[in-house]
mmCIF file of C-alpha atoms in Angstrom:
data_model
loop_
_atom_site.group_PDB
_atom_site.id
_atom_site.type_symbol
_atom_site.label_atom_id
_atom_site.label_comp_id
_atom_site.label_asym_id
_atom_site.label_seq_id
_atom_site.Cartn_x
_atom_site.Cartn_y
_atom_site.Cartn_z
ATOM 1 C CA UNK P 1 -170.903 -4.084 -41.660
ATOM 2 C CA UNK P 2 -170.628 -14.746 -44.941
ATOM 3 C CA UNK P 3 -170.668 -19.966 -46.195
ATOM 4 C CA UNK P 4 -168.874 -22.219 -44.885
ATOM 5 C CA UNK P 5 -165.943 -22.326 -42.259
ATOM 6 C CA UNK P 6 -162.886 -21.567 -42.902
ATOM 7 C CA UNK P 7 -160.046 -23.974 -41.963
ATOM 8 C CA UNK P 8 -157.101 -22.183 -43.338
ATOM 9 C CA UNK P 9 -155.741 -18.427 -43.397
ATOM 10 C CA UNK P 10 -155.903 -18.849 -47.783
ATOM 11 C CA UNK P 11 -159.434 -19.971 -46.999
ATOM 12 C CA UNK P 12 -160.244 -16.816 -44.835
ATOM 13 C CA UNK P 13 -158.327 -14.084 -47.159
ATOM 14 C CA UNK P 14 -160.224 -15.441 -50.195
ATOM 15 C CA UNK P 15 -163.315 -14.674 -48.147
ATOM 16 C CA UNK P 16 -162.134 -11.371 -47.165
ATOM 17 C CA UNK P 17 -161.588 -10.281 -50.674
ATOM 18 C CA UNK P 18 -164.913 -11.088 -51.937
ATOM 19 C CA UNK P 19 -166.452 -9.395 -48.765
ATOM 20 C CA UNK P 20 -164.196 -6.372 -49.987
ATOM 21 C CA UNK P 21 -165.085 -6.254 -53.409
ATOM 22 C CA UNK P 22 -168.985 -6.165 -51.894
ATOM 23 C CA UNK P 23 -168.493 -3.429 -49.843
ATOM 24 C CA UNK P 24 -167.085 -0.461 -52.176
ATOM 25 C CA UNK P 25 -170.079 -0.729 -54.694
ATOM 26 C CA UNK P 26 -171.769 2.450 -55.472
ATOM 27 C CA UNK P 27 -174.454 2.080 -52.900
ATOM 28 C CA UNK P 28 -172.797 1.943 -50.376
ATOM 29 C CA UNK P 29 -169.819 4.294 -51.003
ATOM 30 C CA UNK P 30 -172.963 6.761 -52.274
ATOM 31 C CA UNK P 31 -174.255 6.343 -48.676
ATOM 32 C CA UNK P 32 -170.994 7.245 -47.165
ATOM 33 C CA UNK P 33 -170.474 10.376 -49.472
ATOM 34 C CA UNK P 34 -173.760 11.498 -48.587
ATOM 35 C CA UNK P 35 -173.782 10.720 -44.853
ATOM 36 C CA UNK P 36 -177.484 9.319 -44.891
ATOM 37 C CA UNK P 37 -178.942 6.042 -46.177
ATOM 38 C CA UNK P 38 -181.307 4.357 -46.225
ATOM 39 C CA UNK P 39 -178.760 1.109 -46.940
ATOM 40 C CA UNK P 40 -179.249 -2.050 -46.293
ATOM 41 C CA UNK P 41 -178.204 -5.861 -46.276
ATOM 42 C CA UNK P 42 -180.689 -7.705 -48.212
ATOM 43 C CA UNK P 43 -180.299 -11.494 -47.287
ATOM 44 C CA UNK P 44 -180.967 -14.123 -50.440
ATOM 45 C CA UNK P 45 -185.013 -14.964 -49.387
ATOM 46 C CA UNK P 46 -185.628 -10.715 -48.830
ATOM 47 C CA UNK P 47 -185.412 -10.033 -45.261
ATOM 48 C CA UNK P 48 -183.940 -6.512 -45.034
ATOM 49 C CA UNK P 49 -181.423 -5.529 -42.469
ATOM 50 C CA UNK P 50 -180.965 -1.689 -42.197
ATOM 51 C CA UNK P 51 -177.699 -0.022 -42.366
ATOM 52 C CA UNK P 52 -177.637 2.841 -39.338
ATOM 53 C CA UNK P 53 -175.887 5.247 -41.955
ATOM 54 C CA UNK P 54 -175.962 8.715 -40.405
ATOM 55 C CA UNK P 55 -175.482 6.930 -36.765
ATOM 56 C CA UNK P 56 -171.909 5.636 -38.736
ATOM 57 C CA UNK P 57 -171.467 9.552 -40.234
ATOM 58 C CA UNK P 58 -172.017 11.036 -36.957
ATOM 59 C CA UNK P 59 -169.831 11.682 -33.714
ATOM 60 C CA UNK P 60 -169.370 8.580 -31.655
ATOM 61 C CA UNK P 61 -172.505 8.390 -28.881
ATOM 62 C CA UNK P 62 -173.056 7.611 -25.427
ATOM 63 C CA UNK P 63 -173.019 3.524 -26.347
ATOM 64 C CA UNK P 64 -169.797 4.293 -28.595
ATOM 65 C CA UNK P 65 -168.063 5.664 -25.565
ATOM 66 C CA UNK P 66 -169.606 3.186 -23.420
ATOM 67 C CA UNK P 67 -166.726 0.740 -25.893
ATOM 68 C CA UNK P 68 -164.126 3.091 -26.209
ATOM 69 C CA UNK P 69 -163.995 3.733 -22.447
ATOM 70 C CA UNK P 70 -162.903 0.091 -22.069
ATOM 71 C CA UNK P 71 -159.867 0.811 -24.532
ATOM 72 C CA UNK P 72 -156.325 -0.229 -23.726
ATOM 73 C CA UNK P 73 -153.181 1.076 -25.268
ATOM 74 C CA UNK P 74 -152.916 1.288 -28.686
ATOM 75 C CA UNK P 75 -156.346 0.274 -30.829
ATOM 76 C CA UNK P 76 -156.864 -0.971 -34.148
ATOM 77 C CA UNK P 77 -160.757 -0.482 -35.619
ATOM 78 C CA UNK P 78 -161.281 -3.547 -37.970
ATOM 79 C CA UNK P 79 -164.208 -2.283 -40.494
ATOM 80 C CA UNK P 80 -163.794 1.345 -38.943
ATOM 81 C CA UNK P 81 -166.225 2.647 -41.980
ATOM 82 C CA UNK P 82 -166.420 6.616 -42.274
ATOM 83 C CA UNK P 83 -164.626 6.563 -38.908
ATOM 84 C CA UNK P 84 -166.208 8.271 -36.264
ATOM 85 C CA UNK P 85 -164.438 5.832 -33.536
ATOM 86 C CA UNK P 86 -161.201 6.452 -35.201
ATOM 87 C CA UNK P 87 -161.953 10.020 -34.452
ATOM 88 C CA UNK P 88 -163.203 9.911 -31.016
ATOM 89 C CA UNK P 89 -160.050 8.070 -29.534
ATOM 90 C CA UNK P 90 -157.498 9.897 -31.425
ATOM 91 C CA UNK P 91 -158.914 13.013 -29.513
ATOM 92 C CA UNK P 92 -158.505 11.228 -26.251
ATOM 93 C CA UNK P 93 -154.804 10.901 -27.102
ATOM 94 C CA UNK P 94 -154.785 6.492 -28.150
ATOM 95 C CA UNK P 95 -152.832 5.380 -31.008
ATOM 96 C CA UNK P 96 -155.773 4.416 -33.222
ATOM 97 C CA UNK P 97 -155.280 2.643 -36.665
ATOM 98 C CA UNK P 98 -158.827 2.125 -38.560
ATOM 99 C CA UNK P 99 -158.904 -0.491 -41.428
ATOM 100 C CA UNK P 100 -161.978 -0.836 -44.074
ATOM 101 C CA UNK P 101 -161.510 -2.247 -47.516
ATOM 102 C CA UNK P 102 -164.102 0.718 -48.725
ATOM 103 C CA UNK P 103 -162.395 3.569 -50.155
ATOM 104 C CA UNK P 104 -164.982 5.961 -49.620
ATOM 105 C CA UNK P 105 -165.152 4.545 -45.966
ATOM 106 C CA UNK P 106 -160.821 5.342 -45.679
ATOM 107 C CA UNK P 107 -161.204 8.934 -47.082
ATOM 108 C CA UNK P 108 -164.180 10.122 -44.798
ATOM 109 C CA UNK P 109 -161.599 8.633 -41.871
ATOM 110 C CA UNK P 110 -158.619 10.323 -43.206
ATOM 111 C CA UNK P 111 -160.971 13.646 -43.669
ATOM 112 C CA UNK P 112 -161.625 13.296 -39.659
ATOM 113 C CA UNK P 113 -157.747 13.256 -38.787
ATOM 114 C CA UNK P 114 -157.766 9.652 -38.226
ATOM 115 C CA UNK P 115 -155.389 7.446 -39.350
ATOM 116 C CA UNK P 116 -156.697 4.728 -42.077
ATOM 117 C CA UNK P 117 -155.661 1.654 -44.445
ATOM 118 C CA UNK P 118 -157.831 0.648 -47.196
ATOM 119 C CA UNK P 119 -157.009 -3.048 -46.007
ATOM 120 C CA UNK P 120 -158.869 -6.315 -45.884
ATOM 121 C CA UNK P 121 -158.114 -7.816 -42.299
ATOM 122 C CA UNK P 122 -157.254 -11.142 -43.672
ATOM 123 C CA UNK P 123 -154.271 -9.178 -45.273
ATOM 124 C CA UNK P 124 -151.004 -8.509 -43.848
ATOM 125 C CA UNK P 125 -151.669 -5.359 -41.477
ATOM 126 C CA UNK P 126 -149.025 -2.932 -39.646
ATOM 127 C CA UNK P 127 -147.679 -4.237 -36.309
ATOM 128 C CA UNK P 128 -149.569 -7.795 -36.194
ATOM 129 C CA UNK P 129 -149.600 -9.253 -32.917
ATOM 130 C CA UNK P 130 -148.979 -5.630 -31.058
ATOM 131 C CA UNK P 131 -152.393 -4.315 -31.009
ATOM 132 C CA UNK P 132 -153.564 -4.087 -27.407
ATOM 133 C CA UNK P 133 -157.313 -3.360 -28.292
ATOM 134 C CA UNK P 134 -159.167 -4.617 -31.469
ATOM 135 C CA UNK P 135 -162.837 -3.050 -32.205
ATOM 136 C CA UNK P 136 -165.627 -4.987 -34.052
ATOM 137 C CA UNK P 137 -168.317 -2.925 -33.969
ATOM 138 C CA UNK P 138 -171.453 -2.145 -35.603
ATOM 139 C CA UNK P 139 -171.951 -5.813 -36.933
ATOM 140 C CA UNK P 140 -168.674 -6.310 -38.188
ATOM 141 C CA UNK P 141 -168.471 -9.460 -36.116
ATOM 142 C CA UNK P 142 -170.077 -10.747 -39.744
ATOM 143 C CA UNK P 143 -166.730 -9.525 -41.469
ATOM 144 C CA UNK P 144 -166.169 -12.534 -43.656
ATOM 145 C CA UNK P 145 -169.166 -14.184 -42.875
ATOM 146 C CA UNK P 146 -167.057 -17.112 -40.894
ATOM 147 C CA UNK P 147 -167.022 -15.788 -37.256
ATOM 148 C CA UNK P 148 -164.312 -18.464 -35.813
ATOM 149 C CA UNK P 149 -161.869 -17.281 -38.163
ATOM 150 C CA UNK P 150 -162.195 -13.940 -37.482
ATOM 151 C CA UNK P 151 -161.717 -14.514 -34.104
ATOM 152 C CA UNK P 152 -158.391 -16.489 -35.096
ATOM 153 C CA UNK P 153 -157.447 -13.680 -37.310
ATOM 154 C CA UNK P 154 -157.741 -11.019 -34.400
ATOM 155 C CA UNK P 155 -155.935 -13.076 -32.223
ATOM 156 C CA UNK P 156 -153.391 -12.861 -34.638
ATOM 157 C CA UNK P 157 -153.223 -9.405 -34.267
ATOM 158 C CA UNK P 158 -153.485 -8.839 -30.879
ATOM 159 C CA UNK P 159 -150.484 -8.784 -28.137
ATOM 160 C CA UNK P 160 -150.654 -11.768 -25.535
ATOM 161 C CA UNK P 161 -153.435 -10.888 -23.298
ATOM 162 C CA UNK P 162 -154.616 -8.186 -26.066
ATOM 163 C CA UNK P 163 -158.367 -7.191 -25.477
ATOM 164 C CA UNK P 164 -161.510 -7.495 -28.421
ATOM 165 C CA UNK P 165 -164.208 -5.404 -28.311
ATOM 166 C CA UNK P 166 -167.102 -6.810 -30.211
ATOM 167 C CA UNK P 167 -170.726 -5.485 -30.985
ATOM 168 C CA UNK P 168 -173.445 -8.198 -30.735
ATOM 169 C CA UNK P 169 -176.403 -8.813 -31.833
ATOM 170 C CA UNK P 170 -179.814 -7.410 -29.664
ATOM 171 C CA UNK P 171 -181.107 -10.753 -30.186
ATOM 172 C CA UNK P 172 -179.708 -14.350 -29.192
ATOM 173 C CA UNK P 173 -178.731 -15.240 -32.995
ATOM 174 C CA UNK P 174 -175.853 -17.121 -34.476
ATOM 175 C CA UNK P 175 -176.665 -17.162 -38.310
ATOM 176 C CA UNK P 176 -174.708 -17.269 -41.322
ATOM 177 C CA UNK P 177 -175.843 -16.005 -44.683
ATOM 178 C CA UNK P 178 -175.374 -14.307 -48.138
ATOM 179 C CA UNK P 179 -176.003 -10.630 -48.203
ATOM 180 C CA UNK P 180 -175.655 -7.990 -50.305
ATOM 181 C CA UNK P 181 -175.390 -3.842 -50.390
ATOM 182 C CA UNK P 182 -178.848 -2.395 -51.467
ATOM 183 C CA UNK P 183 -180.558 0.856 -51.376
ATOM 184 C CA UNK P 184 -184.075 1.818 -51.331
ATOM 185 C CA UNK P 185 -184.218 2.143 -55.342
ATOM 186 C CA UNK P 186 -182.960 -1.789 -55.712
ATOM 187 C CA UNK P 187 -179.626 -0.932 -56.956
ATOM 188 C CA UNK P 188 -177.228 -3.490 -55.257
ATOM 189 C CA UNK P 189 -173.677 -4.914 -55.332
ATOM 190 C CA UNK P 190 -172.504 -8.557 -55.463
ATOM 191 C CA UNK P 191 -173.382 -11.003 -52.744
ATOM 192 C CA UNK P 192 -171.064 -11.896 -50.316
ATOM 193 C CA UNK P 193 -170.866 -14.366 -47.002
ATOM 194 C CA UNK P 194 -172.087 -12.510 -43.821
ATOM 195 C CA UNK P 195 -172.529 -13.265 -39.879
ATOM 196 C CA UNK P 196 -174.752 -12.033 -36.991
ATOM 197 C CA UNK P 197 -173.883 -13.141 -33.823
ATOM 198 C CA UNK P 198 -175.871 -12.736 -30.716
ATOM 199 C CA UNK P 199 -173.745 -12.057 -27.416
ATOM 200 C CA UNK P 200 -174.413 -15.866 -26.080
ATOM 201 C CA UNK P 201 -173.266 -17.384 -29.683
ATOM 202 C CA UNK P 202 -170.076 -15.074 -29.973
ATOM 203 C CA UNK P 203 -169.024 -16.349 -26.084
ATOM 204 C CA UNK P 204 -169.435 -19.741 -27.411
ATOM 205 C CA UNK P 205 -167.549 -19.681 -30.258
ATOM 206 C CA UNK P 206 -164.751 -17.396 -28.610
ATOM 207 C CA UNK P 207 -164.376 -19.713 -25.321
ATOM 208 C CA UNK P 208 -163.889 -23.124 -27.671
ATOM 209 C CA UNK P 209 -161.245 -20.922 -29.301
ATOM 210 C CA UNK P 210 -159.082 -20.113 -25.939
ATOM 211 C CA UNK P 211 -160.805 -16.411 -25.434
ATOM 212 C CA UNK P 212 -161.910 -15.203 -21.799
ATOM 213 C CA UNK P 213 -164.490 -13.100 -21.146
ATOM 214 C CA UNK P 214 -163.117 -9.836 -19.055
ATOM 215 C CA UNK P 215 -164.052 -10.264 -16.183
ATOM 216 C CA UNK P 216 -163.711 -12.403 -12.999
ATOM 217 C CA UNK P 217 -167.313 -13.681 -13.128
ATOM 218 C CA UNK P 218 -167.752 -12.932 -16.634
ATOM 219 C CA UNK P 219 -170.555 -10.292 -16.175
ATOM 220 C CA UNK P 220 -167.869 -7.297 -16.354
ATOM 221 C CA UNK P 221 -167.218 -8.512 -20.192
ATOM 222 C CA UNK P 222 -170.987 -7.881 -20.978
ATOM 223 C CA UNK P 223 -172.965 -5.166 -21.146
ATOM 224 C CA UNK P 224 -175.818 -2.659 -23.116
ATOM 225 C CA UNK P 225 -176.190 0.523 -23.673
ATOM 226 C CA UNK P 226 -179.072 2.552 -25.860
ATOM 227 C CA UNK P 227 -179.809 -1.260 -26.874
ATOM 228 C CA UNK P 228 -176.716 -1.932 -27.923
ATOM 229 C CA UNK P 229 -174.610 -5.613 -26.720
ATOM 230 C CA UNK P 230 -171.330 -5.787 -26.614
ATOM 231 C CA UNK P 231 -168.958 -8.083 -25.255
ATOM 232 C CA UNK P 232 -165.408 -8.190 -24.295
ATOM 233 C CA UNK P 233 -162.795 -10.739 -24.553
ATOM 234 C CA UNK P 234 -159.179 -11.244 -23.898
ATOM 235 C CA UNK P 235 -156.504 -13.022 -25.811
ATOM 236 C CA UNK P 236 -154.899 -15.819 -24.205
ATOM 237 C CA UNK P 237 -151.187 -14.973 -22.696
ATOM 238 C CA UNK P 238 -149.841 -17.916 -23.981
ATOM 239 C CA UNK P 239 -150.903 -18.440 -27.607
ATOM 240 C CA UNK P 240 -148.574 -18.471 -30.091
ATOM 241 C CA UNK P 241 -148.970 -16.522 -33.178
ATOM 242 C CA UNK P 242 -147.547 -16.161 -36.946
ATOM 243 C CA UNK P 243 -146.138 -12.117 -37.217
ATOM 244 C CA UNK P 244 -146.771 -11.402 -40.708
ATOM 245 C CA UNK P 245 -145.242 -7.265 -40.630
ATOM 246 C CA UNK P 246 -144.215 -5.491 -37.720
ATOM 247 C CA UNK P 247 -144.540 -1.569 -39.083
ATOM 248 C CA UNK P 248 -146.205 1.009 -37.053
ATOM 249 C CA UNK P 249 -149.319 3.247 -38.629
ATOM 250 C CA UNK P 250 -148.267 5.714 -41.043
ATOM 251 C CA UNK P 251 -149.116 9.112 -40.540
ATOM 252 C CA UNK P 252 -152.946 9.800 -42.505
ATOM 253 C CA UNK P 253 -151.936 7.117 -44.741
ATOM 254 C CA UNK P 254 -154.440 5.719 -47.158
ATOM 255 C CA UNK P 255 -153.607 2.158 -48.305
ATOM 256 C CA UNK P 256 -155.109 0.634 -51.370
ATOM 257 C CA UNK P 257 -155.606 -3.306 -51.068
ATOM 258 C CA UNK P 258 -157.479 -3.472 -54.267
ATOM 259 C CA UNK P 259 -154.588 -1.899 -57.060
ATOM 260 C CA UNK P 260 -152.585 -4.249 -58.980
ATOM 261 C CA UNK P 261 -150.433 -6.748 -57.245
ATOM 262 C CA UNK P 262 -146.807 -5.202 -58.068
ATOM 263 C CA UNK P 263 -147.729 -1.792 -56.413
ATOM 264 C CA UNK P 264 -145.768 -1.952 -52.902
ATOM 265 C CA UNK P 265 -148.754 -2.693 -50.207
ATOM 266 C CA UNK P 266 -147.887 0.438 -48.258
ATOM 267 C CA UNK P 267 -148.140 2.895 -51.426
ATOM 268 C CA UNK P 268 -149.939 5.567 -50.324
ATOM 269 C CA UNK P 269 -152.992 6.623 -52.955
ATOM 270 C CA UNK P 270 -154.638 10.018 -52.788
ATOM 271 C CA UNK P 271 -157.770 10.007 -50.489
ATOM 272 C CA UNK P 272 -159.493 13.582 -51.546
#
């Protein structure tokens, strides 16, 4: 936007950073630069999955707002890339926080007037278990390529009763897989675990985990648009959670998760 499952947080961060090392390879941060692909995921046997590049570089559409209509309070945008939802709801007035662990992704944000971290979310993030809204869109259910703990992590993040707004699959998949970054003249980055999750597989995995679909019959928490799935889902009220930071968003900050380790974690780095 992974391979087996996770069963601890060290097990999911360690995940996270080899996803994040994957993601700011040349192709892709090229891509991003130049607003236009073509990009894609290139699975381990060859089968191509294209990378909507200039959709990501453009304003949000009519299926983006279809999702950002649903938003509550204040939203965080986990894998916000070049940040054209980041955009969209800080002009409707929401607190909006996008995290991507690509630079290139953070500085076409920040360039947009959103606010941005260059942050892994298995890493300690600003104001964990606060968020009202989380957004994992365009594929970035895959984030880590171990879908159930994602889901743990955002519920992590989220306050009690905190809503996730996920992108789905168009097709009824639940699949697990290496991947890497490639563009159309074969140069490519280092693999890296991946997920694609149809709408009916991401229910099932969220329900055995203590999500609810939002809405009374379950319907209201489901829905397409320009062939688009998504699917919303609300934290349960009564979880308890580990609160790893409690800071609010700094103002246009750009956060570097991949300097050296004795750099403070909230040193800003120049995103021109």
């Amino acid at each position: 936007m992974s391979t087996a499952s996770a069963t601890s947080t060290s097990t999911s961060t360690d995940t996270g950073a080899g996803t994040a090392t994957a993601w700011c390879v040349d192709p892709y941060a090229d891509a991003l630069r130049d607003g236009r692909g073509p990009l894609f995921l290139r699975r381990t046997d060859g089968w191509l999955l294209p990378l909507e590049v200039e959709r990501w570089c453009a304003r949000a559409d009519a299926a983006d707002l279809s999702a950002l209509r649903r938003c509550e309070g204040a939203v965080l945008d986990v894998g916000c890339g070049p940040g054209r939802l980041v955009a969209a709801l800080a002009l409707r007035g929401r607190t909006v926080l996008g995290i991507d662990v690509s630079e290139a992704a953070v500085a076409h944000t920040v360039r947009l007037g959103g606010q941005a971290l260059r942050r892994s979310v298995f890493e300690p993030l600003p104001g964990e278990g606060r968020w009202d809204t989380a957004l994992l869109i365009d594929g970035n259910i895959g984030i880590g390529g171990d879908p159930d703990a994602l889901l743990r992590r955002i519920a992590q993040l989220l306050a009690p009763g905190g809503l996730l707004i996920a992108e789905t699959a168009p097709v009824d998949i639940d699949e697990q897989v290496q991947v890497h970054v490639t563009d159309a003249q074969g140069a490519a980055g280092t693999p890296f675990p991946w997920a694609r999750l149809g709408s009916r597989a991401l229910l099932r995995r969220a329900r055995r985990l203590g999500w609810r679909t939002d809405g009374a019959d379950g319907t209201a928490g489901q829905w397409t648009a320009d062939g688009r799935c998504f699917v919303a889902l609300r934290r349960a009220r009564t979880e308890r959670i580990s609160i790893h930071s409690a800071d609010t968003p700094n103002s246009a900050a750009v956060i570097s998760s991949q300097r050296a380790r004795n750099t403070s974690p909230d040193e800003p780095v120049d995103a021109s």
